[in-house]
């Protein structure tokens, strides 16, 4: 619809627009405004949910970081003990292993004999 200006054949009461055309545009604007409001509300709630999820993920990552640090410390201590053990004499280690095997053998022998 094209506006019709006063003095070009329109009546003075219409102010340049026909009533039916103006209300159609008004209704369409209201419908589009409501649609936009709904979409903005959905985007807002989605961004709030994303923010909450990001906070939870950052908290979980922080906890995992501290867990990995403690595991790294434990692994470092174990590696230190292994280096100390590797630098020690092999005969001492072999003696400990033989005594342990002998102990296990006697325990098994004793359990079998008691039956």
PDB file of C-alpha atoms in Angstrom:
ATOM      1  CA  UNK A   1       0.000   0.000   0.000  1.00  0.00           C
ATOM      2  CA  UNK A   2       1.244   3.432  -0.802  1.00  0.00           C
ATOM      3  CA  UNK A   3       0.384   6.363   1.396  1.00  0.00           C
ATOM      4  CA  UNK A   4      -2.082   8.826   0.036  1.00  0.00           C
ATOM      5  CA  UNK A   5      -1.425  12.391   1.127  1.00  0.00           C
ATOM      6  CA  UNK A   6      -4.095  14.844   2.135  1.00  0.00           C
ATOM      7  CA  UNK A   7      -4.937  17.010  -0.780  1.00  0.00           C
ATOM      8  CA  UNK A   8      -4.437  14.253  -3.336  1.00  0.00           C
ATOM      9  CA  UNK A   9      -7.928  12.876  -3.152  1.00  0.00           C
ATOM     10  CA  UNK A  10      -7.980  11.457   0.384  1.00  0.00           C
ATOM     11  CA  UNK A  11     -10.314  12.655   3.046  1.00  0.00           C
ATOM     12  CA  UNK A  12      -8.948  14.730   5.917  1.00  0.00           C
ATOM     13  CA  UNK A  13      -9.921  12.103   8.517  1.00  0.00           C
ATOM     14  CA  UNK A  14      -7.666   9.340   7.141  1.00  0.00           C
ATOM     15  CA  UNK A  15      -4.338  11.193   7.672  1.00  0.00           C
ATOM     16  CA  UNK A  16      -2.833   9.688   4.565  1.00  0.00           C
ATOM     17  CA  UNK A  17      -3.334   5.967   5.393  1.00  0.00           C
ATOM     18  CA  UNK A  18      -6.307   3.797   4.919  1.00  0.00           C
ATOM     19  CA  UNK A  19      -7.467   2.265   8.202  1.00  0.00           C
ATOM     20  CA  UNK A  20      -7.383  -1.334   6.993  1.00  0.00           C
ATOM     21  CA  UNK A  21      -3.808  -1.122   5.652  1.00  0.00           C
ATOM     22  CA  UNK A  22      -2.481   0.493   8.811  1.00  0.00           C
ATOM     23  CA  UNK A  23      -3.993  -2.152  11.071  1.00  0.00           C
ATOM     24  CA  UNK A  24      -2.548  -4.955   8.923  1.00  0.00           C
ATOM     25  CA  UNK A  25       0.953  -3.495   9.270  1.00  0.00           C
ATOM     26  CA  UNK A  26       0.404  -2.920  12.969  1.00  0.00           C
ATOM     27  CA  UNK A  27      -0.701  -6.520  13.506  1.00  0.00           C
ATOM     28  CA  UNK A  28       2.243  -7.834  11.496  1.00  0.00           C
ATOM     29  CA  UNK A  29       4.643  -5.657  13.532  1.00  0.00           C
ATOM     30  CA  UNK A  30       3.119  -6.975  16.767  1.00  0.00           C
ATOM     31  CA  UNK A  31       3.407 -10.558  15.551  1.00  0.00           C
ATOM     32  CA  UNK A  32       7.027 -10.079  14.482  1.00  0.00           C
ATOM     33  CA  UNK A  33       7.824  -8.285  17.747  1.00  0.00           C
ATOM     34  CA  UNK A  34       6.352 -11.144  19.751  1.00  0.00           C
ATOM     35  CA  UNK A  35       8.283 -13.662  17.664  1.00  0.00           C
ATOM     36  CA  UNK A  36      11.494 -11.710  18.227  1.00  0.00           C
ATOM     37  CA  UNK A  37      10.764 -11.470  21.966  1.00  0.00           C
ATOM     38  CA  UNK A  38      10.280 -15.262  22.116  1.00  0.00           C
ATOM     39  CA  UNK A  39      13.535 -15.892  20.263  1.00  0.00           C
ATOM     40  CA  UNK A  40      15.470 -13.459  22.464  1.00  0.00           C
ATOM     41  CA  UNK A  41      14.060 -15.132  25.567  1.00  0.00           C
ATOM     42  CA  UNK A  42      15.088 -18.560  24.262  1.00  0.00           C
ATOM     43  CA  UNK A  43      18.601 -17.319  23.452  1.00  0.00           C
ATOM     44  CA  UNK A  44      18.878 -15.737  26.898  1.00  0.00           C
ATOM     45  CA  UNK A  45      17.901 -18.956  28.700  1.00  0.00           C
ATOM     46  CA  UNK A  46      20.239 -20.951  26.454  1.00  0.00           C
ATOM     47  CA  UNK A  47      23.158 -18.627  27.203  1.00  0.00           C
ATOM     48  CA  UNK A  48      22.453 -18.896  30.946  1.00  0.00           C
ATOM     49  CA  UNK A  49      22.480 -22.697  30.677  1.00  0.00           C
ATOM     50  CA  UNK A  50      25.736 -22.572  28.693  1.00  0.00           C
ATOM     51  CA  UNK A  51      27.284 -20.341  31.374  1.00  0.00           C
ATOM     52  CA  UNK A  52      26.246 -22.771  34.107  1.00  0.00           C
ATOM     53  CA  UNK A  53      27.662 -25.711  32.156  1.00  0.00           C
ATOM     54  CA  UNK A  54      30.944 -23.872  31.575  1.00  0.00           C
ATOM     55  CA  UNK A  55      31.253 -23.179  35.318  1.00  0.00           C
ATOM     56  CA  UNK A  56      30.630 -26.866  36.108  1.00  0.00           C
ATOM     57  CA  UNK A  57      33.156 -27.996  33.498  1.00  0.00           C
ATOM     58  CA  UNK A  58      35.787 -25.559  34.815  1.00  0.00           C
ATOM     59  CA  UNK A  59      35.219 -26.885  38.344  1.00  0.00           C
ATOM     60  CA  UNK A  60      35.613 -30.465  37.106  1.00  0.00           C
ATOM     61  CA  UNK A  61      38.790 -29.566  35.206  1.00  0.00           C
ATOM     62  CA  UNK A  62      40.219 -27.937  38.316  1.00  0.00           C
ATOM     63  CA  UNK A  63      39.515 -31.081  40.346  1.00  0.00           C
ATOM     64  CA  UNK A  64      41.084 -33.254  37.656  1.00  0.00           C
ATOM     65  CA  UNK A  65      44.149 -30.997  37.631  1.00  0.00           C
ATOM     66  CA  UNK A  66      44.658 -31.466  41.365  1.00  0.00           C
ATOM     67  CA  UNK A  67      44.116 -35.245  40.990  1.00  0.00           C
ATOM     68  CA  UNK A  68      46.721 -35.413  38.216  1.00  0.00           C
ATOM     69  CA  UNK A  69      49.145 -33.374  40.332  1.00  0.00           C
ATOM     70  CA  UNK A  70      48.801 -35.796  43.240  1.00  0.00           C
ATOM     71  CA  UNK A  71      49.152 -38.796  40.919  1.00  0.00           C
ATOM     72  CA  UNK A  72      52.243 -37.193  39.378  1.00  0.00           C
ATOM     73  CA  UNK A  73      53.752 -36.741  42.837  1.00  0.00           C
ATOM     74  CA  UNK A  74      53.054 -40.360  43.720  1.00  0.00           C
ATOM     75  CA  UNK A  75      54.533 -41.538  40.434  1.00  0.00           C
ATOM     76  CA  UNK A  76      57.615 -39.369  40.977  1.00  0.00           C
ATOM     77  CA  UNK A  77      58.156 -40.856  44.430  1.00  0.00           C
ATOM     78  CA  UNK A  78      57.780 -44.384  43.031  1.00  0.00           C
ATOM     79  CA  UNK A  79      60.268 -43.657  40.258  1.00  0.00           C
ATOM     80  CA  UNK A  80      62.711 -42.341  42.857  1.00  0.00           C
ATOM     81  CA  UNK A  81      62.422 -45.574  44.813  1.00  0.00           C
ATOM     82  CA  UNK A  82      62.951 -47.604  41.643  1.00  0.00           C
ATOM     83  CA  UNK A  83      66.084 -45.614  40.815  1.00  0.00           C
ATOM     84  CA  UNK A  84      67.390 -46.208  44.328  1.00  0.00           C
ATOM     85  CA  UNK A  85      66.601 -49.893  44.011  1.00  0.00           C
ATOM     86  CA  UNK A  86      68.298 -50.098  40.611  1.00  0.00           C
ATOM     87  CA  UNK A  87      71.440 -48.397  41.961  1.00  0.00           C
ATOM     88  CA  UNK A  88      71.656 -50.830  44.912  1.00  0.00           C
ATOM     89  CA  UNK A  89      73.355 -54.162  44.780  1.00  0.00           C
ATOM     90  CA  UNK A  90      71.597 -56.856  42.823  1.00  0.00           C
ATOM     91  CA  UNK A  91      72.646 -59.578  45.258  1.00  0.00           C
ATOM     92  CA  UNK A  92      70.673 -57.938  48.073  1.00  0.00           C
ATOM     93  CA  UNK A  93      67.563 -57.846  45.887  1.00  0.00           C
ATOM     94  CA  UNK A  94      68.082 -61.462  44.842  1.00  0.00           C
ATOM     95  CA  UNK A  95      68.468 -62.494  48.495  1.00  0.00           C
ATOM     96  CA  UNK A  96      65.169 -60.771  49.418  1.00  0.00           C
ATOM     97  CA  UNK A  97      63.376 -62.485  46.546  1.00  0.00           C
ATOM     98  CA  UNK A  98      64.739 -65.910  47.544  1.00  0.00           C
ATOM     99  CA  UNK A  99      63.704 -65.428  51.182  1.00  0.00           C
ATOM    100  CA  UNK A 100      60.211 -64.376  50.082  1.00  0.00           C
ATOM    101  CA  UNK A 101      59.888 -67.406  47.782  1.00  0.00           C
ATOM    102  CA  UNK A 102      61.089 -69.704  50.582  1.00  0.00           C
ATOM    103  CA  UNK A 103      58.552 -68.170  52.985  1.00  0.00           C
ATOM    104  CA  UNK A 104      55.704 -68.651  50.496  1.00  0.00           C
ATOM    105  CA  UNK A 105      56.839 -72.252  49.891  1.00  0.00           C
ATOM    106  CA  UNK A 106      56.773 -73.050  53.649  1.00  0.00           C
ATOM    107  CA  UNK A 107      53.361 -71.412  54.112  1.00  0.00           C
ATOM    108  CA  UNK A 108      51.891 -73.476  51.262  1.00  0.00           C
ATOM    109  CA  UNK A 109      53.580 -76.654  52.585  1.00  0.00           C
ATOM    110  CA  UNK A 110      52.193 -76.003  56.076  1.00  0.00           C
ATOM    111  CA  UNK A 111      48.639 -75.410  54.724  1.00  0.00           C
ATOM    112  CA  UNK A 112      48.762 -78.640  52.683  1.00  0.00           C
ATOM    113  CA  UNK A 113      50.135 -80.679  55.628  1.00  0.00           C
ATOM    114  CA  UNK A 114      47.342 -79.481  57.964  1.00  0.00           C
ATOM    115  CA  UNK A 115      44.619 -80.861  55.694  1.00  0.00           C
TER     116      UNK A 115
END
